mmCIF file of C-alpha atoms in Angstrom:
data_model
loop_
_atom_site.group_PDB
_atom_site.id
_atom_site.type_symbol
_atom_site.label_atom_id
_atom_site.label_comp_id
_atom_site.label_asym_id
_atom_site.label_seq_id
_atom_site.Cartn_x
_atom_site.Cartn_y
_atom_site.Cartn_z
ATOM 1 C CA UNK A 1 16.454 43.074 -272.260
ATOM 2 C CA UNK A 2 16.246 45.201 -269.283
ATOM 3 C CA UNK A 3 16.281 48.678 -269.088
ATOM 4 C CA UNK A 4 15.365 51.864 -267.045
ATOM 5 C CA UNK A 5 11.994 54.402 -267.795
ATOM 6 C CA UNK A 6 13.823 57.885 -267.481
ATOM 7 C CA UNK A 7 12.121 59.849 -264.736
ATOM 8 C CA UNK A 8 9.054 62.359 -265.377
ATOM 9 C CA UNK A 9 8.027 60.292 -269.052
ATOM 10 C CA UNK A 10 4.833 58.944 -269.767
ATOM 11 C CA UNK A 11 5.091 54.835 -269.401
ATOM 12 C CA UNK A 12 3.183 54.031 -272.076
ATOM 13 C CA UNK A 13 4.940 56.185 -274.353
ATOM 14 C CA UNK A 14 8.347 55.078 -273.135
ATOM 15 C CA UNK A 15 7.658 51.779 -273.619
ATOM 16 C CA UNK A 16 6.502 52.478 -277.559
ATOM 17 C CA UNK A 17 9.973 54.055 -277.829
ATOM 18 C CA UNK A 18 11.893 51.054 -276.803
ATOM 19 C CA UNK A 19 10.310 48.850 -279.301
ATOM 20 C CA UNK A 20 10.613 51.844 -282.014
ATOM 21 C CA UNK A 21 14.377 51.894 -281.191
ATOM 22 C CA UNK A 22 14.936 48.260 -281.585
ATOM 23 C CA UNK A 23 12.726 47.542 -283.985
ATOM 24 C CA UNK A 24 10.230 45.282 -281.849
ATOM 25 C CA UNK A 25 6.931 44.297 -282.990
ATOM 26 C CA UNK A 26 5.977 41.115 -280.703
ATOM 27 C CA UNK A 27 6.996 40.595 -277.267
ATOM 28 C CA UNK A 28 5.836 40.876 -273.722
ATOM 29 C CA UNK A 29 7.534 42.977 -270.930
ATOM 30 C CA UNK A 30 7.329 43.780 -267.094
ATOM 31 C CA UNK A 31 7.702 47.309 -265.006
ATOM 32 C CA UNK A 32 8.596 47.613 -261.193
ATOM 33 C CA UNK A 33 9.164 51.105 -259.915
ATOM 34 C CA UNK A 34 6.854 53.878 -258.886
ATOM 35 C CA UNK A 35 4.722 56.822 -260.379
ATOM 36 C CA UNK A 36 3.911 60.110 -259.686
ATOM 37 C CA UNK A 37 0.669 59.742 -261.277
ATOM 38 C CA UNK A 38 -1.608 56.788 -262.945
ATOM 39 C CA UNK A 39 -4.734 56.744 -265.371
ATOM 40 C CA UNK A 40 -6.031 53.181 -264.925
ATOM 41 C CA UNK A 41 -8.917 52.079 -266.622
ATOM 42 C CA UNK A 42 -11.493 49.522 -266.644
ATOM 43 C CA UNK A 43 -13.437 47.846 -269.605
ATOM 44 C CA UNK A 44 -17.100 47.793 -269.020
ATOM 45 C CA UNK A 45 -18.267 45.089 -270.449
ATOM 46 C CA UNK A 46 -22.168 46.009 -271.086
ATOM 47 C CA UNK A 47 -21.168 49.192 -272.883
ATOM 48 C CA UNK A 48 -18.485 47.941 -274.287
ATOM 49 C CA UNK A 49 -16.104 51.122 -273.676
ATOM 50 C CA UNK A 50 -12.989 51.777 -271.410
ATOM 51 C CA UNK A 51 -14.187 53.836 -267.793
ATOM 52 C CA UNK A 52 -10.517 55.358 -266.783
ATOM 53 C CA UNK A 53 -9.645 57.683 -263.919
ATOM 54 C CA UNK A 54 -6.081 59.428 -263.474
ATOM 55 C CA UNK A 55 -5.021 59.356 -259.777
ATOM 56 C CA UNK A 56 -2.412 62.186 -258.775
ATOM 57 C CA UNK A 57 -0.091 60.716 -255.980
ATOM 58 C CA UNK A 58 3.317 58.595 -255.543
ATOM 59 C CA UNK A 59 2.572 54.952 -256.049
ATOM 60 C CA UNK A 60 4.619 51.970 -256.154
ATOM 61 C CA UNK A 61 4.048 50.439 -259.298
ATOM 62 C CA UNK A 62 4.085 46.494 -257.778
ATOM 63 C CA UNK A 63 3.338 45.294 -261.404
ATOM 64 C CA UNK A 64 3.087 46.217 -264.384
ATOM 65 C CA UNK A 65 2.684 43.555 -266.949
ATOM 66 C CA UNK A 66 1.821 43.690 -270.836
ATOM 67 C CA UNK A 67 2.561 43.012 -274.535
ATOM 68 C CA UNK A 68 3.039 44.351 -277.793
ATOM 69 C CA UNK A 69 1.852 43.545 -281.478
ATOM 70 C CA UNK A 70 0.829 45.507 -284.126
ATOM 71 C CA UNK A 71 -2.663 47.564 -285.103
ATOM 72 C CA UNK A 72 -2.958 49.291 -287.711
ATOM 73 C CA UNK A 73 0.635 48.189 -288.896
ATOM 74 C CA UNK A 74 1.903 49.904 -285.632
ATOM 75 C CA UNK A 75 3.326 49.056 -282.556
ATOM 76 C CA UNK A 76 0.249 48.626 -279.837
ATOM 77 C CA UNK A 77 1.234 48.637 -276.107
ATOM 78 C CA UNK A 78 -1.233 46.645 -273.853
ATOM 79 C CA UNK A 79 -0.667 46.860 -270.630
ATOM 80 C CA UNK A 80 -2.296 46.502 -267.162
ATOM 81 C CA UNK A 81 -0.679 47.411 -263.505
ATOM 82 C CA UNK A 82 -1.445 47.273 -259.798
ATOM 83 C CA UNK A 83 -0.281 50.400 -257.741
ATOM 84 C CA UNK A 84 0.270 50.910 -253.920
ATOM 85 C CA UNK A 85 -0.165 53.806 -252.531
ATOM 86 C CA UNK A 86 1.978 53.969 -248.894
ATOM 87 C CA UNK A 87 -0.178 51.918 -246.661
ATOM 88 C CA UNK A 88 0.441 49.114 -249.119
ATOM 89 C CA UNK A 89 -3.493 49.630 -250.287
ATOM 90 C CA UNK A 90 -3.606 48.443 -253.873
ATOM 91 C CA UNK A 91 -5.205 49.607 -257.425
ATOM 92 C CA UNK A 92 -5.482 47.839 -261.029
ATOM 93 C CA UNK A 93 -6.661 48.002 -264.076
ATOM 94 C CA UNK A 94 -5.563 48.941 -267.654
ATOM 95 C CA UNK A 95 -2.809 51.573 -268.188
ATOM 96 C CA UNK A 96 -3.040 54.074 -269.720
ATOM 97 C CA UNK A 97 -1.525 57.464 -270.824
ATOM 98 C CA UNK A 98 -0.176 59.460 -268.707
ATOM 99 C CA UNK A 99 0.835 57.771 -266.194
ATOM 100 C CA UNK A 100 4.158 59.104 -264.974
ATOM 101 C CA UNK A 101 7.369 57.524 -264.242
ATOM 102 C CA UNK A 102 9.031 58.064 -261.324
ATOM 103 C CA UNK A 103 11.213 55.338 -261.431
ATOM 104 C CA UNK A 104 11.176 52.075 -263.191
ATOM 105 C CA UNK A 105 12.648 48.970 -264.591
ATOM 106 C CA UNK A 106 11.508 46.751 -267.200
ATOM 107 C CA UNK A 107 12.249 43.651 -268.937
ATOM 108 C CA UNK A 108 11.286 43.021 -272.348
ATOM 109 C CA UNK A 109 11.383 39.364 -274.413
ATOM 110 C CA UNK A 110 11.017 39.612 -277.820
ATOM 111 C CA UNK A 111 8.879 37.197 -279.568
ATOM 112 C CA UNK A 112 9.708 36.259 -283.167
ATOM 113 C CA UNK A 113 7.524 34.423 -285.687
ATOM 114 C CA UNK A 114 4.627 35.936 -287.433
ATOM 115 C CA UNK A 115 3.501 39.261 -285.518
ATOM 116 C CA UNK A 116 0.568 39.702 -284.065
ATOM 117 C CA UNK A 117 -1.881 41.508 -285.590
ATOM 118 C CA UNK A 118 -5.394 43.312 -283.566
ATOM 119 C CA UNK A 119 -8.843 43.356 -285.426
ATOM 120 C CA UNK A 120 -12.109 44.602 -284.242
ATOM 121 C CA UNK A 121 -14.141 41.660 -282.339
ATOM 122 C CA UNK A 122 -17.911 42.128 -282.962
ATOM 123 C CA UNK A 123 -18.468 40.154 -279.528
ATOM 124 C CA UNK A 124 -16.217 42.267 -276.971
ATOM 125 C CA UNK A 125 -15.753 45.366 -279.145
ATOM 126 C CA UNK A 126 -12.097 44.857 -278.401
ATOM 127 C CA UNK A 127 -8.966 45.007 -280.789
ATOM 128 C CA UNK A 128 -7.766 41.136 -280.747
ATOM 129 C CA UNK A 129 -5.375 39.275 -281.914
ATOM 130 C CA UNK A 130 -6.862 37.574 -285.257
ATOM 131 C CA UNK A 131 -5.974 34.538 -284.223
ATOM 132 C CA UNK B 1 14.778 27.563 -263.925
ATOM 133 C CA UNK B 2 11.511 26.473 -261.844
ATOM 134 C CA UNK B 3 12.419 25.597 -257.916
ATOM 135 C CA UNK B 4 10.444 25.282 -254.697
ATOM 136 C CA UNK B 5 11.359 27.906 -252.087
ATOM 137 C CA UNK B 6 12.094 26.288 -248.324
ATOM 138 C CA UNK B 7 8.967 26.638 -246.221
ATOM 139 C CA UNK B 8 10.103 28.840 -243.108
ATOM 140 C CA UNK B 9 12.521 30.591 -245.258
ATOM 141 C CA UNK B 10 13.166 34.084 -245.786
ATOM 142 C CA UNK B 11 11.725 35.134 -249.047
ATOM 143 C CA UNK B 12 14.442 37.457 -250.446
ATOM 144 C CA UNK B 13 17.379 35.618 -249.036
ATOM 145 C CA UNK B 14 16.306 32.350 -250.597
ATOM 146 C CA UNK B 15 16.344 33.794 -253.763
ATOM 147 C CA UNK B 16 20.095 35.641 -253.166
ATOM 148 C CA UNK B 17 21.292 32.067 -252.413
ATOM 149 C CA UNK B 18 19.596 30.575 -255.966
ATOM 150 C CA UNK B 19 21.472 33.103 -257.366
ATOM 151 C CA UNK B 20 25.055 32.553 -255.007
ATOM 152 C CA UNK B 21 24.432 28.777 -255.811
ATOM 153 C CA UNK B 22 23.735 29.201 -259.938
ATOM 154 C CA UNK B 23 26.316 32.062 -259.963
ATOM 155 C CA UNK B 24 23.304 34.221 -261.903
ATOM 156 C CA UNK B 25 24.326 38.221 -261.861
ATOM 157 C CA UNK B 26 21.485 38.908 -264.084
ATOM 158 C CA UNK B 27 17.896 37.886 -264.461
ATOM 159 C CA UNK B 28 14.307 38.216 -263.499
ATOM 160 C CA UNK B 29 11.785 36.242 -261.753
ATOM 161 C CA UNK B 30 8.153 35.238 -260.399
ATOM 162 C CA UNK B 31 7.063 33.991 -257.865
ATOM 163 C CA UNK B 32 3.559 32.869 -256.517
ATOM 164 C CA UNK B 33 3.159 30.818 -252.751
ATOM 165 C CA UNK B 34 1.917 31.683 -249.695
ATOM 166 C CA UNK B 35 3.446 33.542 -246.707
ATOM 167 C CA UNK B 36 3.277 33.498 -243.142
ATOM 168 C CA UNK B 37 4.297 37.403 -242.953
ATOM 169 C CA UNK B 38 5.829 39.973 -244.957
ATOM 170 C CA UNK B 39 7.245 43.010 -244.748
ATOM 171 C CA UNK B 40 6.166 45.965 -247.599
ATOM 172 C CA UNK B 41 7.686 49.096 -248.154
ATOM 173 C CA UNK B 42 6.766 52.330 -250.339
ATOM 174 C CA UNK B 43 8.946 54.566 -251.246
ATOM 175 C CA UNK B 44 8.363 58.329 -249.898
ATOM 176 C CA UNK B 45 9.316 60.057 -253.640
ATOM 177 C CA UNK B 46 9.349 63.617 -250.884
ATOM 178 C CA UNK B 47 11.509 61.750 -248.042
ATOM 179 C CA UNK B 48 13.557 59.766 -250.316
ATOM 180 C CA UNK B 49 13.096 57.069 -247.859
ATOM 181 C CA UNK B 50 11.095 53.695 -247.896
ATOM 182 C CA UNK B 51 8.579 53.459 -245.399
ATOM 183 C CA UNK B 52 8.006 49.486 -244.516
ATOM 184 C CA UNK B 53 5.473 48.118 -241.960
ATOM 185 C CA UNK B 54 5.619 43.893 -240.943
ATOM 186 C CA UNK B 55 2.096 41.768 -241.273
ATOM 187 C CA UNK B 56 2.391 38.185 -239.573
ATOM 188 C CA UNK B 57 -0.491 36.923 -241.019
ATOM 189 C CA UNK B 58 -0.828 33.491 -243.807
ATOM 190 C CA UNK B 59 -0.873 35.715 -246.757
ATOM 191 C CA UNK B 60 -1.136 34.454 -251.096
ATOM 192 C CA UNK B 61 1.543 35.192 -252.713
ATOM 193 C CA UNK B 62 -0.247 36.133 -255.727
ATOM 194 C CA UNK B 63 2.362 37.127 -257.140
ATOM 195 C CA UNK B 64 6.198 38.434 -256.558
ATOM 196 C CA UNK B 65 8.140 39.600 -259.533
ATOM 197 C CA UNK B 66 11.531 41.189 -259.504
ATOM 198 C CA UNK B 67 15.313 41.595 -260.819
ATOM 199 C CA UNK B 68 18.550 40.433 -260.158
ATOM 200 C CA UNK B 69 21.370 42.919 -260.696
ATOM 201 C CA UNK B 70 24.741 44.237 -258.769
ATOM 202 C CA UNK B 71 25.066 46.737 -256.032
ATOM 203 C CA UNK B 72 28.730 47.139 -254.838
ATOM 204 C CA UNK B 73 29.783 44.006 -257.088
ATOM 205 C CA UNK B 74 27.144 42.169 -255.280
ATOM 206 C CA UNK B 75 23.943 40.644 -256.068
ATOM 207 C CA UNK B 76 21.389 42.744 -255.491
ATOM 208 C CA UNK B 77 17.296 41.391 -255.482
ATOM 209 C CA UNK B 78 14.724 43.838 -256.215
ATOM 210 C CA UNK B 79 11.046 42.635 -255.642
ATOM 211 C CA UNK B 80 8.007 43.765 -255.466
ATOM 212 C CA UNK B 81 5.023 41.786 -254.120
ATOM 213 C CA UNK B 82 0.437 41.462 -254.348
ATOM 214 C CA UNK B 83 -0.133 39.437 -251.365
ATOM 215 C CA UNK B 84 -3.690 38.310 -250.384
ATOM 216 C CA UNK B 85 -5.773 37.460 -247.309
ATOM 217 C CA UNK B 86 -8.290 35.048 -246.917
ATOM 218 C CA UNK B 87 -11.507 37.637 -248.289
ATOM 219 C CA UNK B 88 -8.737 37.932 -250.978
ATOM 220 C CA UNK B 89 -8.237 41.662 -250.283
ATOM 221 C CA UNK B 90 -5.036 42.536 -251.401
ATOM 222 C CA UNK B 91 -1.533 44.255 -250.566
ATOM 223 C CA UNK B 92 1.321 45.426 -252.231
ATOM 224 C CA UNK B 93 4.810 46.895 -252.444
ATOM 225 C CA UNK B 94 8.401 46.298 -252.580
ATOM 226 C CA UNK B 95 9.134 43.522 -250.477
ATOM 227 C CA UNK B 96 12.086 43.194 -247.873
ATOM 228 C CA UNK B 97 12.787 40.772 -245.181
ATOM 229 C CA UNK B 98 12.247 39.574 -243.510
ATOM 230 C CA UNK B 99 9.508 37.762 -245.554
ATOM 231 C CA UNK B 100 8.729 34.368 -244.472
ATOM 232 C CA UNK B 101 7.738 31.817 -246.993
ATOM 233 C CA UNK B 102 5.282 29.186 -246.061
ATOM 234 C CA UNK B 103 5.243 27.638 -249.679
ATOM 235 C CA UNK B 104 6.905 28.932 -252.929
ATOM 236 C CA UNK B 105 7.060 28.313 -256.364
ATOM 237 C CA UNK B 106 9.413 30.300 -258.256
ATOM 238 C CA UNK B 107 10.973 31.112 -261.512
ATOM 239 C CA UNK B 108 14.382 32.515 -262.147
ATOM 240 C CA UNK B 109 15.708 33.481 -265.800
ATOM 241 C CA UNK B 110 19.537 34.134 -266.036
ATOM 242 C CA UNK B 111 20.032 36.721 -268.571
ATOM 243 C CA UNK B 112 23.011 37.540 -270.743
ATOM 244 C CA UNK B 113 25.631 40.280 -271.583
ATOM 245 C CA UNK B 114 27.063 42.587 -269.131
ATOM 246 C CA UNK B 115 25.815 42.935 -266.098
ATOM 247 C CA UNK B 116 23.646 45.705 -264.577
ATOM 248 C CA UNK B 117 25.066 47.678 -261.668
ATOM 249 C CA UNK B 118 23.052 50.101 -259.467
ATOM 250 C CA UNK B 119 24.489 53.304 -258.106
ATOM 251 C CA UNK B 120 23.025 55.828 -256.536
ATOM 252 C CA UNK B 121 21.083 58.310 -258.615
ATOM 253 C CA UNK B 122 20.313 62.410 -257.486
ATOM 254 C CA UNK B 123 16.980 62.887 -258.823
ATOM 255 C CA UNK B 124 15.273 60.305 -257.212
ATOM 256 C CA UNK B 125 17.566 58.879 -254.461
ATOM 257 C CA UNK B 126 17.509 55.460 -255.326
ATOM 258 C CA UNK B 127 19.989 53.215 -256.856
ATOM 259 C CA UNK B 128 19.079 52.902 -260.091
ATOM 260 C CA UNK B 129 21.280 50.971 -262.892
ATOM 261 C CA UNK B 130 23.944 52.787 -264.689
ATOM 262 C CA UNK B 131 22.374 52.887 -267.891
ATOM 263 C CA UNK C 1 3.746 32.042 -277.602
ATOM 264 C CA UNK C 2 1.680 34.587 -277.340
ATOM 265 C CA UNK C 3 -2.493 33.178 -277.668
ATOM 266 C CA UNK C 4 -6.003 34.576 -277.422
ATOM 267 C CA UNK C 5 -8.134 32.965 -274.914
ATOM 268 C CA UNK C 6 -11.695 32.081 -276.578
ATOM 269 C CA UNK C 7 -14.464 34.157 -274.776
ATOM 270 C CA UNK C 8 -16.784 32.521 -272.332
ATOM 271 C CA UNK C 9 -14.348 29.630 -272.033
ATOM 272 C CA UNK C 10 -13.450 28.754 -268.447
ATOM 273 C CA UNK C 11 -9.712 30.315 -268.166
ATOM 274 C CA UNK C 12 -7.972 26.998 -266.269
ATOM 275 C CA UNK C 13 -9.487 24.802 -268.496
ATOM 276 C CA UNK C 14 -8.454 27.065 -271.681
ATOM 277 C CA UNK C 15 -4.808 27.204 -269.944
ATOM 278 C CA UNK C 16 -4.850 22.843 -269.748
ATOM 279 C CA UNK C 17 -6.141 22.518 -273.745
ATOM 280 C CA UNK C 18 -3.179 24.785 -274.924
ATOM 281 C CA UNK C 19 -0.865 22.545 -273.362
ATOM 282 C CA UNK C 20 -2.401 19.594 -273.866
ATOM 283 C CA UNK C 21 -2.678 20.785 -278.139
ATOM 284 C CA UNK C 22 0.910 21.571 -278.067
ATOM 285 C CA UNK C 23 2.498 18.860 -275.347
ATOM 286 C CA UNK C 24 3.485 21.357 -272.804
ATOM 287 C CA UNK C 25 4.122 19.689 -269.617
ATOM 288 C CA UNK C 26 6.082 22.209 -268.103
ATOM 289 C CA UNK C 27 6.209 26.045 -268.397
ATOM 290 C CA UNK C 28 5.400 29.058 -266.844
ATOM 291 C CA UNK C 29 2.084 31.625 -268.244
ATOM 292 C CA UNK C 30 1.024 35.017 -267.888
ATOM 293 C CA UNK C 31 -2.569 36.402 -268.698
ATOM 294 C CA UNK C 32 -4.098 39.364 -268.890
ATOM 295 C CA UNK C 33 -7.739 40.571 -269.793
ATOM 296 C CA UNK C 34 -11.120 40.310 -268.623
ATOM 297 C CA UNK C 35 -13.463 37.845 -266.981
ATOM 298 C CA UNK C 36 -16.948 37.800 -266.217
ATOM 299 C CA UNK C 37 -16.726 35.737 -263.316
ATOM 300 C CA UNK C 38 -13.918 34.716 -260.939
ATOM 301 C CA UNK C 39 -13.325 31.900 -258.826
ATOM 302 C CA UNK C 40 -10.790 33.168 -255.524
ATOM 303 C CA UNK C 41 -8.997 30.663 -253.259
ATOM 304 C CA UNK C 42 -6.551 31.325 -250.540
ATOM 305 C CA UNK C 43 -5.035 28.524 -248.282
ATOM 306 C CA UNK C 44 -6.271 28.317 -245.135
ATOM 307 C CA UNK C 45 -2.482 27.199 -243.500
ATOM 308 C CA UNK C 46 -3.759 25.989 -239.884
ATOM 309 C CA UNK C 47 -6.817 23.800 -241.307
ATOM 310 C CA UNK C 48 -5.118 23.099 -244.763
ATOM 311 C CA UNK C 49 -7.972 23.794 -247.031
ATOM 312 C CA UNK C 50 -8.356 25.984 -249.508
ATOM 313 C CA UNK C 51 -11.365 28.363 -248.892
ATOM 314 C CA UNK C 52 -12.987 29.896 -252.044
ATOM 315 C CA UNK C 53 -15.428 31.989 -253.437
ATOM 316 C CA UNK C 54 -17.261 32.775 -256.761
ATOM 317 C CA UNK C 55 -17.735 36.473 -257.503
ATOM 318 C CA UNK C 56 -19.855 36.830 -260.470
ATOM 319 C CA UNK C 57 -19.271 40.257 -261.914
ATOM 320 C CA UNK C 58 -16.913 42.174 -264.425
ATOM 321 C CA UNK C 59 -13.678 42.316 -263.633
ATOM 322 C CA UNK C 60 -10.400 43.186 -265.351
ATOM 323 C CA UNK C 61 -7.708 40.882 -265.244
ATOM 324 C CA UNK C 62 -4.754 43.111 -264.044
ATOM 325 C CA UNK C 63 -2.350 40.050 -263.883
ATOM 326 C CA UNK C 64 -2.464 35.991 -263.928
ATOM 327 C CA UNK C 65 0.579 34.405 -263.547
ATOM 328 C CA UNK C 66 1.092 30.691 -262.668
ATOM 329 C CA UNK C 67 3.240 27.579 -263.850
ATOM 330 C CA UNK C 68 2.699 24.224 -265.348
ATOM 331 C CA UNK C 69 3.617 20.656 -264.117
ATOM 332 C CA UNK C 70 3.180 17.483 -263.245
ATOM 333 C CA UNK C 71 0.409 15.495 -260.975
ATOM 334 C CA UNK C 72 -0.067 11.775 -260.920
ATOM 335 C CA UNK C 73 1.669 12.117 -264.598
ATOM 336 C CA UNK C 74 -1.078 14.794 -265.618
ATOM 337 C CA UNK C 75 -0.627 18.445 -266.719
ATOM 338 C CA UNK C 76 -1.357 20.484 -263.529
ATOM 339 C CA UNK C 77 -2.086 24.072 -264.339
ATOM 340 C CA UNK C 78 -1.546 26.321 -260.878
ATOM 341 C CA UNK C 79 -2.470 30.052 -261.415
ATOM 342 C CA UNK C 80 -2.067 33.321 -258.818
ATOM 343 C CA UNK C 81 -4.579 36.374 -260.168
ATOM 344 C CA UNK C 82 -5.311 39.944 -259.314
ATOM 345 C CA UNK C 83 -8.685 41.538 -260.854
ATOM 346 C CA UNK C 84 -10.206 44.544 -260.502
ATOM 347 C CA UNK C 85 -13.535 46.491 -260.117
ATOM 348 C CA UNK C 86 -14.799 49.465 -262.330
ATOM 349 C CA UNK C 87 -13.368 51.385 -259.491
ATOM 350 C CA UNK C 88 -9.746 49.794 -259.698
ATOM 351 C CA UNK C 89 -10.704 47.884 -256.559
ATOM 352 C CA UNK C 90 -8.386 44.670 -256.299
ATOM 353 C CA UNK C 91 -9.033 40.932 -255.245
ATOM 354 C CA UNK C 92 -6.453 38.216 -255.809
ATOM 355 C CA UNK C 93 -5.358 34.542 -254.798
ATOM 356 C CA UNK C 94 -5.297 31.141 -256.190
ATOM 357 C CA UNK C 95 -7.562 30.723 -258.843
ATOM 358 C CA UNK C 96 -10.197 27.812 -259.812
ATOM 359 C CA UNK C 97 -12.397 26.656 -261.645
ATOM 360 C CA UNK C 98 -14.688 28.608 -262.611
ATOM 361 C CA UNK C 99 -13.131 31.318 -263.977
ATOM 362 C CA UNK C 100 -15.008 32.535 -266.911
ATOM 363 C CA UNK C 101 -12.742 34.527 -269.531
ATOM 364 C CA UNK C 102 -14.406 37.851 -271.254
ATOM 365 C CA UNK C 103 -11.266 38.345 -272.929
ATOM 366 C CA UNK C 104 -7.947 37.152 -272.446
ATOM 367 C CA UNK C 105 -4.378 37.369 -274.072
ATOM 368 C CA UNK C 106 -2.162 34.408 -272.376
ATOM 369 C CA UNK C 107 2.081 34.654 -273.495
ATOM 370 C CA UNK C 108 3.139 30.883 -272.277
ATOM 371 C CA UNK C 109 6.589 30.048 -272.116
ATOM 372 C CA UNK C 110 7.935 26.229 -272.476
ATOM 373 C CA UNK C 111 10.713 24.948 -270.333
ATOM 374 C CA UNK C 112 12.693 21.885 -271.501
ATOM 375 C CA UNK C 113 14.502 19.690 -268.722
ATOM 376 C CA UNK C 114 12.887 16.964 -266.626
ATOM 377 C CA UNK C 115 9.319 17.445 -266.098
ATOM 378 C CA UNK C 116 8.443 18.383 -262.513
ATOM 379 C CA UNK C 117 5.940 16.279 -260.620
ATOM 380 C CA UNK C 118 3.721 17.261 -257.667
ATOM 381 C CA UNK C 119 3.877 15.293 -254.683
ATOM 382 C CA UNK C 120 1.704 15.585 -251.059
ATOM 383 C CA UNK C 121 3.926 17.613 -249.034
ATOM 384 C CA UNK C 122 3.533 16.688 -245.003
ATOM 385 C CA UNK C 123 4.322 20.119 -243.817
ATOM 386 C CA UNK C 124 1.919 22.385 -245.750
ATOM 387 C CA UNK C 125 -0.511 19.977 -246.843
ATOM 388 C CA UNK C 126 0.144 20.655 -250.408
ATOM 389 C CA UNK C 127 0.845 19.227 -253.538
ATOM 390 C CA UNK C 128 4.817 20.819 -253.689
ATOM 391 C CA UNK C 129 7.612 19.872 -256.830
ATOM 392 C CA UNK C 130 9.816 16.976 -255.961
ATOM 393 C CA UNK C 131 12.725 19.006 -255.831
#
């Protein structure tokens, strides 16, 4: 499915809403577009916490990609993104709310089969799939 | 469909030609490869114009992604890309012609259903899907 | 198929093992996650050799994408990646072993039809598809 992300809305929340509307529990997605602000994170592998930073400036979403699965029975969107400023300089990482859409085009591919559930993983401190 | 992008040809024009040849009006695509030059743009959200810059040097196409839809009844390719130089330094943005292929591998997934048509959007000044 | 990349294993070798296990000879894939080290390369178009560099530090796999085809009758994984450090600074290029997974989530889409075979291409010095 191709869809348009509404101007001014939060990127992650919008993807969650698409999933709720269409009852998507497993899938992958890609987004290109632009934002007016972004919150990017990186996982500190030693401290096992996400370090985040918000940037309030117009940026191209050069590419955002991720997957949809379940955590505690609810839809969980895991998204990473690369953004570029007006000089083409790029930043990237794990995408958090809030990340505000200027314009965006999404492709969501729903996957069939048993849904994937995230569970706490002792080794990494992350919630990974129970595979 | 996996395809090979011809050496020395323009990246966007080549994708358009694939679409014309296979009558693809809606779809998504991904490219990896390398270029000998690239034209990257960023949308100035205040002025509502694209600012572009051409770089004439060998670069890896770390990732190029985008979608295919219609504008004024014709195939319109919207592509974003991340490129890297020999030190791994990345630049990115909206891809324009001309961007000249050194070598490239493309995956195109045609999507079924009603074709999407781009229309002028007053809020952003962009041609977005009429959804 | 969505899959989890094992902690501590080599990224490319793991993708090859998925292909061997599921008899995948043609396909595309996407990965997001994190690594503890990465080996990135860039193709020197003049010398026609890959220049590689290894970085030993925790990095987000902002996006890794590529394709699966055959070379000398064996599965050949061609992967590119964008990685980010804790400040969101990105590097990218052609991914080589070794690139060690901290955590990773992969989507592999097997493609049907005749398998693609890589052959030496005189113009670029690369092994490209015989299309």
